[in-house]
Short mmCIF file of C-alpha atoms and ligand atoms in Angstrom, two decimals:
data_model
loop_
_atom_site.label_atom_id
_atom_site.label_comp_id
_atom_site.label_asym_id
_atom_site.label_seq_id
_atom_site.Cartn_x
_atom_site.Cartn_y
_atom_site.Cartn_z
CA MET A 42 -25.78 -4.33 22.49
CA LYS A 43 -29.47 -4.42 21.61
CA TYR A 44 -28.57 -3.02 18.14
CA PHE A 45 -25.87 -5.68 17.71
CA TYR A 46 -28.39 -8.55 18.14
CA TRP A 47 -30.92 -6.81 15.90
CA GLY A 48 -28.14 -6.44 13.33
CA LEU A 49 -27.39 -10.17 13.50
CA PHE A 50 -31.11 -10.92 13.21
CA TRP A 51 -31.45 -8.86 10.00
CA ILE A 52 -28.31 -10.41 8.50
CA ALA A 53 -29.82 -13.87 9.21
CA VAL A 54 -33.09 -12.76 7.57
CA TYR A 55 -31.12 -11.57 4.52
CA LEU A 56 -29.26 -14.86 4.15
CA ALA A 57 -32.47 -16.87 4.63
CA LEU A 58 -34.21 -14.85 1.92
CA VAL A 59 -31.36 -15.36 -0.56
CA ILE A 60 -30.92 -19.06 0.17
CA SER A 61 -34.52 -20.22 0.56
CA PRO A 62 -35.57 -19.82 -3.11
CA CYS A 63 -32.51 -21.94 -4.05
CA LEU A 64 -33.63 -24.65 -1.59
CA VAL A 65 -37.12 -24.58 -3.10
CA LEU A 66 -35.43 -25.09 -6.45
CA PHE A 67 -33.80 -28.35 -5.40
CA TYR A 68 -36.73 -29.61 -3.35
CA GLY A 69 -38.71 -32.56 -4.74
CA GLN A 70 -38.97 -33.16 -8.47
CA MET A 71 -35.91 -31.97 -10.47
CA PRO A 72 -35.51 -31.60 -14.24
CA GLY A 73 -33.60 -34.66 -15.48
CA GLY A 74 -30.09 -34.88 -16.97
CA SER A 75 -28.92 -31.53 -15.75
CA GLY A 76 -25.50 -32.23 -14.17
CA PHE A 77 -23.52 -30.35 -11.55
CA TRP A 78 -22.42 -27.26 -13.58
CA TRP A 79 -25.88 -26.83 -15.05
CA ASP A 80 -27.46 -26.94 -11.56
CA PHE A 81 -24.74 -24.68 -10.16
CA SER A 82 -25.41 -22.10 -12.85
CA MET A 83 -29.14 -22.24 -12.02
CA VAL A 84 -28.42 -21.69 -8.32
CA LEU A 85 -26.43 -18.56 -9.23
CA GLY A 86 -29.29 -17.31 -11.43
CA PHE A 87 -31.94 -17.90 -8.75
CA ALA A 88 -29.75 -16.46 -5.97
CA ALA A 89 -29.11 -13.35 -8.11
CA THR A 90 -32.86 -12.90 -8.69
CA SER A 91 -33.57 -13.20 -4.94
CA MET A 92 -30.79 -10.69 -4.28
CA MET A 93 -32.37 -8.30 -6.79
CA ALA A 94 -35.72 -8.65 -5.03
CA ILE A 95 -34.10 -7.95 -1.65
CA MET A 96 -32.36 -4.85 -3.10
CA PHE A 97 -35.80 -3.24 -3.29
CA PHE A 98 -36.37 -3.98 0.40
CA LEU A 99 -32.88 -2.74 1.32
CA THR A 100 -33.46 0.66 -0.27
CA ALA A 101 -37.10 0.99 0.86
CA ARG A 102 -35.84 2.56 4.13
CA PHE A 103 -37.64 0.38 6.65
CA LYS A 104 -36.71 2.20 9.85
CA ARG A 105 -36.63 -0.88 12.08
CA ALA A 106 -34.32 -2.81 9.74
CA ALA A 107 -32.08 0.21 9.07
CA LEU A 108 -31.63 1.32 12.70
CA PRO A 109 -29.02 -1.25 13.86
CA PHE A 110 -26.75 -0.39 10.91
CA GLY A 111 -27.56 3.14 9.76
CA VAL A 112 -28.87 3.95 6.28
CA ASP A 113 -25.38 4.75 4.94
CA ILE A 114 -24.20 1.24 5.86
CA ILE A 115 -27.31 -0.24 4.20
CA TYR A 116 -26.52 1.72 1.02
CA TYR A 117 -22.87 0.67 1.27
CA PHE A 118 -23.98 -2.98 1.62
CA HIS A 119 -26.37 -2.47 -1.33
CA LYS A 120 -23.42 -1.23 -3.41
CA GLN A 121 -21.04 -4.03 -2.39
CA ILE A 122 -23.59 -6.85 -2.65
CA SER A 123 -24.45 -5.58 -6.16
CA LEU A 124 -20.91 -6.55 -7.22
CA LEU A 125 -21.56 -10.11 -6.03
CA LEU A 126 -24.91 -10.05 -7.83
CA LEU A 127 -23.16 -8.94 -11.04
CA LEU A 128 -20.69 -11.81 -10.65
CA PHE A 129 -23.57 -14.31 -10.25
CA VAL A 130 -25.51 -12.84 -13.18
CA VAL A 131 -22.50 -12.95 -15.51
CA ALA A 132 -21.36 -16.39 -14.32
CA HIS A 133 -24.86 -17.87 -14.83
CA PRO A 134 -24.81 -17.83 -18.70
CA LEU A 135 -21.02 -18.20 -18.92
CA ILE A 136 -21.06 -21.53 -17.07
CA LEU A 137 -23.90 -22.77 -19.28
CA VAL A 138 -22.12 -21.75 -22.48
CA VAL A 139 -18.87 -23.42 -21.41
CA SER A 140 -20.43 -26.60 -19.95
CA GLU A 141 -23.22 -27.06 -22.57
CA PRO A 142 -22.15 -25.64 -25.97
CA VAL A 143 -25.73 -26.22 -27.22
CA VAL A 144 -26.67 -23.07 -25.28
CA ILE A 145 -24.62 -20.98 -27.76
CA GLU A 146 -27.02 -22.11 -30.50
CA MET A 147 -30.00 -20.97 -28.38
CA LEU A 148 -28.44 -17.50 -28.04
CA LYS A 149 -27.95 -16.95 -31.79
CA PRO A 150 -30.23 -14.17 -33.20
CA GLY A 151 -32.59 -16.38 -35.20
CA MET A 152 -32.87 -18.96 -32.40
CA LEU A 153 -33.32 -16.59 -29.44
CA ASN A 154 -36.81 -17.05 -28.00
CA ARG A 155 -38.61 -14.40 -25.92
CA TYR A 156 -37.73 -15.69 -22.48
CA MET A 157 -34.04 -16.14 -23.37
CA ALA A 158 -34.06 -12.60 -24.84
CA ALA A 159 -35.57 -11.36 -21.56
CA GLY A 160 -32.62 -12.90 -19.69
CA VAL A 161 -30.07 -11.35 -22.06
CA VAL A 162 -31.65 -7.87 -21.86
CA SER A 163 -31.84 -8.17 -18.06
CA LEU A 164 -28.11 -8.98 -17.96
CA ILE A 165 -27.25 -5.99 -20.19
CA MET A 166 -29.36 -3.71 -17.99
CA ILE A 167 -27.61 -4.93 -14.83
CA ILE A 168 -24.20 -4.25 -16.38
CA PHE A 169 -25.38 -0.74 -17.34
CA ILE A 170 -26.73 -0.12 -13.81
CA MET A 171 -23.39 -1.14 -12.32
CA ILE A 172 -21.30 1.04 -14.65
CA SER A 173 -23.53 4.10 -14.17
CA SER A 174 -23.54 3.66 -10.37
CA LEU A 175 -19.86 2.92 -9.80
CA TRP A 176 -18.65 5.73 -12.08
CA ARG A 177 -21.59 8.19 -11.89
CA LYS A 178 -19.42 11.17 -10.98
CA GLN A 179 -16.66 10.32 -13.49
CA LEU A 180 -19.30 9.92 -16.23
CA ASN A 181 -20.77 13.28 -15.19
CA ILE A 182 -24.29 11.89 -14.69
CA HIS A 183 -26.45 14.26 -12.62
CA TYR A 184 -27.68 12.63 -9.39
CA ASP A 185 -31.41 13.14 -10.14
CA ASN A 186 -31.11 11.71 -13.68
CA TRP A 187 -29.05 8.83 -12.38
CA ARG A 188 -31.68 8.05 -9.72
CA TYR A 189 -34.61 7.97 -12.18
CA VAL A 190 -32.68 5.71 -14.59
CA HIS A 191 -31.44 3.52 -11.72
CA VAL A 192 -34.95 2.88 -10.37
CA PHE A 193 -36.43 2.29 -13.85
CA LEU A 194 -33.65 -0.06 -15.00
CA SER A 195 -33.53 -1.99 -11.70
CA ALA A 196 -37.28 -2.65 -11.79
CA SER A 197 -37.15 -3.56 -15.50
CA ALA A 198 -34.14 -5.87 -15.08
CA PHE A 199 -35.90 -7.65 -12.22
CA ILE A 200 -39.17 -8.10 -14.12
CA LEU A 201 -37.26 -9.42 -17.16
CA ALA A 202 -35.37 -11.86 -14.91
CA LEU A 203 -38.71 -13.15 -13.58
CA ILE A 204 -40.06 -13.51 -17.13
CA HIS A 205 -36.88 -15.43 -18.02
CA ILE A 206 -37.30 -17.80 -15.04
CA GLU A 207 -41.01 -18.25 -15.73
CA GLY A 208 -40.31 -18.91 -19.44
CA VAL A 209 -37.50 -21.41 -18.88
CA GLY A 210 -39.78 -22.97 -16.31
CA ASN A 211 -37.67 -26.11 -15.70
CA TYR A 212 -36.91 -25.54 -12.06
CA ILE A 213 -40.23 -24.10 -11.00
CA ALA A 214 -42.41 -26.67 -12.70
CA THR A 215 -44.19 -27.99 -9.58
CA PRO A 216 -47.09 -26.07 -7.94
CA GLU A 217 -45.17 -25.37 -4.71
CA LYS A 218 -42.19 -24.00 -6.65
CA HIS A 219 -44.52 -21.83 -8.67
CA LEU A 220 -46.06 -20.64 -5.42
CA ALA A 221 -42.64 -19.71 -3.98
CA TRP A 222 -41.82 -17.59 -7.04
CA GLY A 223 -45.30 -16.14 -7.05
CA ALA A 224 -44.74 -15.07 -3.44
CA ILE A 225 -41.47 -13.31 -4.37
CA MET A 226 -43.12 -11.51 -7.26
CA GLY A 227 -46.17 -10.58 -5.15
CA SER A 228 -44.13 -9.22 -2.26
CA CYS A 229 -42.05 -7.08 -4.63
CA LEU A 230 -45.21 -5.69 -6.18
CA LEU A 231 -46.58 -4.88 -2.72
CA LEU A 232 -43.30 -3.20 -1.86
CA ILE A 233 -43.47 -0.98 -4.95
CA ILE A 234 -47.05 -0.02 -4.01
CA TYR A 235 -45.90 0.77 -0.47
CA VAL A 236 -42.85 2.85 -1.47
CA ARG A 237 -44.40 4.73 -4.38
CA LEU A 238 -48.00 5.14 -3.13
CA ILE A 239 -48.73 4.36 0.52
CA LYS A 240 -45.64 6.05 1.97
CA PRO A 241 -45.97 9.26 -0.13
CA VAL A 242 -49.67 9.51 0.84
CA ALA A 243 -48.67 9.18 4.52
CA LEU A 244 -46.08 11.97 4.07
CA LEU A 245 -48.64 14.12 2.27
CA LYS A 246 -50.92 13.90 5.30
CA ARG A 247 -48.12 15.09 7.62
CA PRO A 248 -46.82 18.25 5.94
CA TYR A 249 -44.45 20.84 7.36
CA GLU A 250 -44.09 24.49 6.44
CA VAL A 251 -41.14 26.82 6.23
CA VAL A 252 -40.96 29.37 9.07
CA LYS A 253 -37.77 31.15 8.10
CA VAL A 254 -34.43 30.87 6.33
CA THR A 255 -31.34 32.40 7.95
CA GLU A 256 -27.97 33.00 6.33
CA GLU A 257 -24.99 31.41 8.14
CA ARG A 258 -21.22 31.60 7.74
CA GLY A 259 -19.71 29.33 5.07
CA SER A 260 -22.30 29.68 2.22
CA ALA A 261 -24.89 27.88 4.34
CA TYR A 262 -28.52 28.63 5.18
CA THR A 263 -30.57 27.42 8.13
CA LEU A 264 -34.07 26.33 7.20
CA ASP A 265 -36.61 26.26 10.06
CA ILE A 266 -39.78 24.24 9.54
CA ILE A 267 -42.76 23.35 11.73
CA PRO A 268 -45.31 20.52 11.48
CA VAL A 269 -48.77 21.46 10.23
CA GLY A 270 -51.69 19.66 11.88
CA HIS A 271 -49.61 16.93 13.56
CA SER A 272 -47.00 16.60 16.28
CA GLY A 273 -43.96 16.07 14.02
CA ILE A 274 -41.35 13.32 14.12
CA HIS A 275 -39.45 12.06 17.12
CA PHE A 276 -35.71 11.81 16.45
CA MET A 277 -32.41 11.00 18.13
CA ALA A 278 -29.77 13.75 18.12
CA GLY A 279 -27.59 13.36 15.00
CA GLN A 280 -30.16 11.68 12.75
CA PHE A 281 -31.18 12.87 9.29
CA VAL A 282 -34.32 12.98 7.14
CA TRP A 283 -35.18 13.05 3.45
CA LEU A 284 -36.62 16.45 2.60
CA THR A 285 -38.98 17.12 -0.31
CA MET A 286 -39.44 20.77 -1.29
CA TRP A 287 -41.08 22.30 -4.35
CA SER A 288 -42.51 18.93 -5.34
CA MET A 289 -44.83 16.19 -4.08
CA PRO A 290 -43.65 13.15 -2.10
CA PHE A 291 -44.63 11.00 -5.12
CA SER A 292 -41.71 12.43 -7.09
CA MET A 293 -38.23 11.14 -6.42
CA ARG A 294 -36.84 14.65 -5.86
CA GLU A 295 -35.90 14.33 -2.21
CA HIS A 296 -32.61 15.19 -0.53
CA PRO A 297 -31.08 13.91 2.72
CA PHE A 298 -30.23 16.49 5.42
CA SER A 299 -29.13 16.10 9.02
CA ILE A 300 -31.33 17.71 11.64
CA ALA A 301 -29.33 20.54 13.19
CA SER A 302 -31.81 21.58 15.91
CA SER A 303 -31.84 20.10 19.41
CA ALA A 304 -33.54 16.73 19.95
CA GLU A 305 -34.97 18.26 23.13
CA GLN A 306 -36.98 20.77 21.08
CA GLN A 307 -39.04 18.57 18.84
CA ASP A 308 -41.78 21.10 18.04
CA GLY A 309 -39.94 22.12 14.88
CA LEU A 310 -36.89 21.09 12.87
CA SER A 311 -33.98 23.07 11.52
CA PHE A 312 -31.48 22.11 8.87
CA THR A 313 -28.31 23.92 7.93
CA ILE A 314 -27.69 23.49 4.25
CA LYS A 315 -24.60 24.43 2.28
CA GLU A 316 -24.97 25.68 -1.28
CA LEU A 317 -23.62 23.03 -3.60
CA GLY A 318 -25.91 22.34 -6.56
CA ASP A 319 -29.43 23.00 -7.95
CA PHE A 320 -31.44 22.12 -4.85
CA THR A 321 -29.16 23.42 -2.10
CA SER A 322 -28.69 26.75 -3.91
CA ARG A 323 -32.46 27.24 -4.03
CA VAL A 324 -33.04 26.77 -0.29
CA LYS A 325 -32.28 30.45 0.49
CA LYS A 326 -35.25 31.44 -1.71
CA ALA A 327 -37.78 29.25 0.19
CA PRO A 328 -40.67 31.56 1.20
CA SER A 329 -42.35 31.34 4.63
CA GLY A 330 -45.35 29.03 4.47
CA LEU A 331 -43.88 26.82 1.71
CA ARG A 332 -45.06 23.21 2.18
CA VAL A 333 -42.28 20.65 2.68
CA TYR A 334 -42.38 16.92 3.40
CA VAL A 335 -40.17 15.04 5.81
CA ASP A 336 -39.38 11.33 5.56
CA GLY A 337 -37.50 10.17 8.62
CA PRO A 338 -35.78 10.10 10.96
CA TYR A 339 -33.01 7.78 9.78
CA GLY A 340 -29.42 7.05 10.69
CA ALA A 341 -27.31 5.55 13.44
CA PHE A 342 -25.04 8.60 13.92
CA SER A 343 -26.20 9.50 17.40
CA PHE A 344 -24.71 9.61 20.89
CA ASP A 345 -28.09 8.44 22.17
CA ARG A 346 -26.93 4.96 21.15
CA HIS A 347 -23.88 5.35 23.43
CA SER A 348 -25.35 7.24 26.34
CA ALA A 349 -23.13 5.53 28.96
CA ALA A 350 -19.88 6.93 27.47
CA PRO A 351 -17.79 9.11 29.82
CA GLY A 352 -17.60 11.81 27.13
CA PHE A 353 -17.75 12.47 23.40
CA VAL A 354 -15.26 13.65 20.82
CA PHE A 355 -16.84 15.45 17.87
CA ILE A 356 -14.86 15.94 14.69
CA ALA A 357 -16.39 18.10 11.97
CA GLY A 358 -15.22 19.34 8.60
CA GLY A 359 -17.19 22.12 6.85
CA ILE A 360 -20.95 21.54 6.79
CA GLY A 361 -20.33 18.24 8.63
CA ILE A 362 -20.90 20.42 11.70
CA ALA A 363 -24.71 20.19 11.14
CA PRO A 364 -25.47 16.83 12.88
CA ILE A 365 -22.77 17.60 15.48
CA MET A 366 -24.47 20.93 16.23
CA CYS A 367 -27.67 18.97 16.84
CA MET A 368 -25.83 16.77 19.35
CA LEU A 369 -24.12 19.74 21.08
CA ARG A 370 -27.40 21.68 21.33
CA THR A 371 -29.09 18.57 22.73
CA LEU A 372 -26.33 18.06 25.32
CA ALA A 373 -26.68 21.72 26.35
CA ASP A 374 -30.49 21.41 26.68
CA ARG A 375 -30.00 18.27 28.78
CA LYS A 376 -27.51 20.18 30.98
CA ASP A 377 -24.96 17.42 30.38
CA LYS A 378 -22.03 17.63 32.82
CA ARG A 379 -19.53 15.36 31.04
CA ARG A 380 -16.41 16.74 29.37
CA HIS A 381 -16.57 16.86 25.57
CA ILE A 382 -14.23 18.05 22.88
CA LEU A 383 -14.90 19.35 19.36
CA PHE A 384 -12.34 19.48 16.56
CA PHE A 385 -13.72 21.67 13.79
CA ALA A 386 -11.79 21.97 10.53
CA GLY A 387 -12.44 24.60 7.86
CA ALA A 388 -10.76 27.04 5.51
CA ASN A 389 -10.74 30.02 7.89
CA LEU A 390 -12.80 31.47 10.75
CA ASP A 391 -15.17 33.30 8.38
CA ARG A 392 -16.14 29.96 6.77
CA LEU A 393 -16.89 28.13 10.06
CA THR A 394 -20.67 27.76 10.24
CA PHE A 395 -22.07 28.33 13.77
CA TYR A 396 -18.77 29.88 14.98
CA GLU A 397 -20.47 32.35 17.38
CA GLU A 398 -22.93 29.81 18.77
CA LEU A 399 -20.14 27.29 19.35
CA ILE A 400 -18.23 29.84 21.42
CA GLU A 401 -21.45 30.49 23.43
CA LEU A 402 -21.97 26.75 23.96
CA LYS A 403 -18.73 26.65 25.93
CA ASN A 404 -20.61 28.56 28.67
CA LYS A 405 -23.33 25.91 28.84
CA LEU A 406 -21.24 22.74 28.45
CA SER A 407 -17.89 21.45 29.59
CA LEU A 408 -16.72 21.73 25.98
CA GLU A 409 -13.25 22.31 24.58
CA ILE A 410 -13.13 23.47 20.97
CA VAL A 411 -10.12 23.10 18.70
CA PHE A 412 -10.46 24.99 15.43
CA VAL A 413 -8.14 23.70 12.71
CA LEU A 414 -7.81 26.17 9.84
CA GLU A 415 -6.46 25.36 6.42
CA LYS A 416 -6.00 28.95 5.23
CA PRO A 417 -5.98 31.07 8.41
CA ASP A 418 -5.43 34.83 8.65
CA PRO A 419 -1.78 35.74 9.39
CA ASP A 420 -2.54 36.54 13.06
CA TRP A 421 -4.15 33.09 13.76
CA GLN A 422 -2.53 31.45 16.81
CA GLY A 423 -4.35 28.09 16.74
CA GLU A 424 -3.97 24.82 14.83
CA THR A 425 -3.44 24.96 11.08
CA GLY A 426 -3.50 22.57 8.11
CA PHE A 427 -5.48 19.33 8.10
CA LEU A 428 -6.60 17.21 11.05
CA THR A 429 -3.74 14.89 11.99
CA GLY A 430 -2.94 12.31 14.65
CA ALA A 431 -0.49 14.82 16.19
CA ILE A 432 -3.30 17.39 16.63
CA PHE A 433 -5.63 14.80 18.20
CA ASN A 434 -2.86 13.63 20.52
CA ARG A 435 -2.21 17.17 21.76
CA TYR A 436 -5.78 17.55 23.06
CA LEU A 437 -7.01 14.05 23.89
CA SER A 438 -6.21 12.77 27.36
CA VAL A 439 -5.12 9.31 28.47
CA THR A 440 -8.77 8.25 28.76
CA LYS A 441 -9.23 8.77 25.00
CA HIS A 442 -9.85 5.03 24.44
CA GLU A 443 -13.02 5.17 26.53
CA LEU A 444 -14.63 8.04 24.60
CA GLU A 445 -17.02 7.78 21.66
CA TYR A 446 -16.02 9.63 18.46
CA PHE A 447 -18.47 11.23 16.01
CA ILE A 448 -16.97 12.27 12.68
CA CYS A 449 -18.73 14.13 9.89
CA GLY A 450 -17.29 15.97 6.92
CA PRO A 451 -15.95 15.42 3.41
CA VAL A 452 -15.34 11.73 2.64
CA PRO A 453 -11.49 12.01 2.41
CA MET A 454 -11.45 13.82 5.78
CA ILE A 455 -13.51 11.06 7.40
CA GLN A 456 -11.28 8.32 5.98
CA LEU A 457 -8.08 10.09 7.09
CA THR A 458 -9.45 10.88 10.55
CA GLU A 459 -10.56 7.30 11.14
CA LYS A 460 -7.11 6.06 10.13
CA GLU A 461 -5.32 8.56 12.38
CA LEU A 462 -7.56 7.78 15.38
CA HIS A 463 -7.13 4.06 14.88
CA LYS A 464 -3.34 4.57 14.83
CA LEU A 465 -3.70 6.28 18.21
CA GLY A 466 -5.27 3.06 19.49
CA ILE A 467 -8.92 4.13 19.48
CA PRO A 468 -10.99 0.95 18.96
CA LEU A 469 -12.88 0.94 15.64
CA HIS A 470 -16.21 0.36 17.39
CA HIS A 471 -15.78 3.73 19.13
CA LEU A 472 -15.60 5.54 15.77
CA HIS A 473 -18.92 6.66 14.25
CA SER A 474 -19.11 8.57 11.01
CA GLU A 475 -21.78 10.09 8.81
CA LEU A 476 -21.08 10.26 5.09
CA PHE A 477 -22.88 13.07 3.25
CA ASP A 478 -22.50 11.05 0.07
CA PHE A 479 -24.36 7.81 -0.73
CA VAL A 480 -23.46 7.39 -4.43
C1 LIG B 252 -27.07 11.39 5.47
C2 LIG B 252 -26.82 12.72 4.79
C3 LIG B 252 -26.97 13.89 5.51
C4 LIG B 252 -26.71 15.13 4.90
N1 LIG B 252 -26.83 16.27 5.64
C5 LIG B 252 -26.54 17.47 5.09
C6 LIG B 252 -26.63 18.67 5.85
O1 LIG B 252 -27.02 18.68 7.03
N2 LIG B 252 -26.32 19.83 5.24
C7 LIG B 252 -25.90 19.89 3.92
O2 LIG B 252 -25.62 20.98 3.43
N3 LIG B 252 -25.81 18.75 3.18
C8 LIG B 252 -26.12 17.56 3.72
N4 LIG B 252 -26.04 16.41 2.95
C9 LIG B 252 -25.64 16.52 1.54
C10 LIG B 252 -26.84 16.94 0.70
O3 LIG B 252 -27.83 15.94 0.71
C11 LIG B 252 -26.41 17.17 -0.75
O4 LIG B 252 -25.44 18.19 -0.74
C12 LIG B 252 -27.57 17.64 -1.58
O5 LIG B 252 -28.51 16.61 -1.73
C13 LIG B 252 -27.05 18.09 -2.94
O6 LIG B 252 -28.15 18.37 -3.80
P1 LIG B 252 -28.01 19.48 -4.95
O7 LIG B 252 -29.09 19.27 -5.94
O8 LIG B 252 -27.93 20.84 -4.38
O9 LIG B 252 -26.58 19.22 -5.57
P2 LIG B 252 -26.15 18.34 -6.82
O10 LIG B 252 -25.10 19.13 -7.54
O11 LIG B 252 -27.32 17.85 -7.57
O12 LIG B 252 -25.48 17.10 -6.11
C14 LIG B 252 -24.22 17.18 -5.47
C15 LIG B 252 -23.93 15.81 -4.87
O13 LIG B 252 -24.83 15.59 -3.76
C16 LIG B 252 -25.32 14.24 -3.77
N5 LIG B 252 -26.79 14.27 -3.96
C17 LIG B 252 -27.50 15.07 -4.79
N6 LIG B 252 -28.81 14.83 -4.68
C18 LIG B 252 -28.93 13.84 -3.76
C19 LIG B 252 -30.04 13.14 -3.22
N7 LIG B 252 -31.28 13.39 -3.61
N8 LIG B 252 -29.79 12.16 -2.30
C20 LIG B 252 -28.53 11.87 -1.92
N9 LIG B 252 -27.43 12.52 -2.39
C21 LIG B 252 -27.63 13.49 -3.30
C22 LIG B 252 -24.65 13.54 -4.93
O14 LIG B 252 -23.49 12.87 -4.45
C23 LIG B 252 -24.23 14.65 -5.84
O15 LIG B 252 -23.11 14.34 -6.63
C24 LIG B 252 -26.31 15.18 3.54
C25 LIG B 252 -26.18 14.00 2.81
C26 LIG B 252 -26.44 12.79 3.42
C27 LIG B 252 -26.29 11.53 2.61
#
């Protein structure tokens, strides 16, 4: 419940930050002869600029603000609210052009002054950011390249929007209005200094080093690291961190990974990483003693937020077992006596990461495991195919509505599982999922 009220608080802060610059705009002395549509267009422009400023705060990973929602929800919100921002940004000049045809003259090449040009370029950049983000995979843009371009264009589009507002000047003509916009600009600058300088320096002072890398089933490798010269991070079972390897924290080459080791053994961290692309395929080559940097913990995917539940249902697909393994290991270390159930889907037994350890965990926990295999060997007697409502129904008891569900795996699997569980009457607020895919 505590997280619910914190969530409401942060939503209120968000709305206040978007609306307050617009109120400043209409406070006191106003430019004359503007009319409703003109003013309305200005409100959209100012609201869009505030939203852009807040985008930097949203993605700056402030732990306290992210905790009630989870970082994936923050990124999801960032994505969705960007569509509203795009609507505002496009509507702002369109309304002006339609309501005041004189504006068309101002936009003609010979007539375009610097601050109007800044606004136009900012608009084009925002459209480009949206297209490259919404269709990154379809356009075949590599994640790292996309991220560099995204950060550069977002910062540039924001600065150009501020230049545009400053240049037009009409609505921020009084000293207090100037002060309000100065405060927005100043806080964004401070934020950039914090994210790109202060935070990386803090990470640099708290390094970790690789202890060993172990091969697992399913093209995955477990990376064990220990803190060097400090006590490490304190995390809740199921959370994840951003890991920087083979580069400095100042670079933007960091990757999110769930902690797979027990939250009761916080002297070191282990991650189980499936080979997928450039970075994940290199992990197996990490030598002992290699310096790595850990930014975290983050995420709301943890049973520690639902500790009063009578039991947990874990549903994993492929490498989605990693955060669930962390939770199972933690429950075992805490000698938890409740009854839990794990549904683990994969191609066949040879591909199921942690298979042997999961079988061992049944001796330490009251844990039932249902393996669901897509391409099993001919002699397989268990469940086959994909996870379905019928499979869940066969193993879940009548008290299923009281349990908390933790789902992690490929995005289509998560979506299907949530739908099937909801059809079985499981309340949505009992379903918790971790997406291994932000963009
Ligand atoms: C919260 C979270 C927890 C995760 N936990 C695990 C885990 O425990 N084990 C595991 O094997 N994988 C995990 N992943 C997925 C892992 O982060 C990606 O597979 C990895 O970053 C891919 O990098 P790559 O260079 O090898 O592959 P690429 O081929 O470069 O990328 C493959 C896909 O991974 C995503 N991706 C790539 N780089 C990043 C990045 N820097 N930040 C975010 N997404 C990126 C993109 O969607 C991209 O299309 C997790 C992801 C998230 C979001």
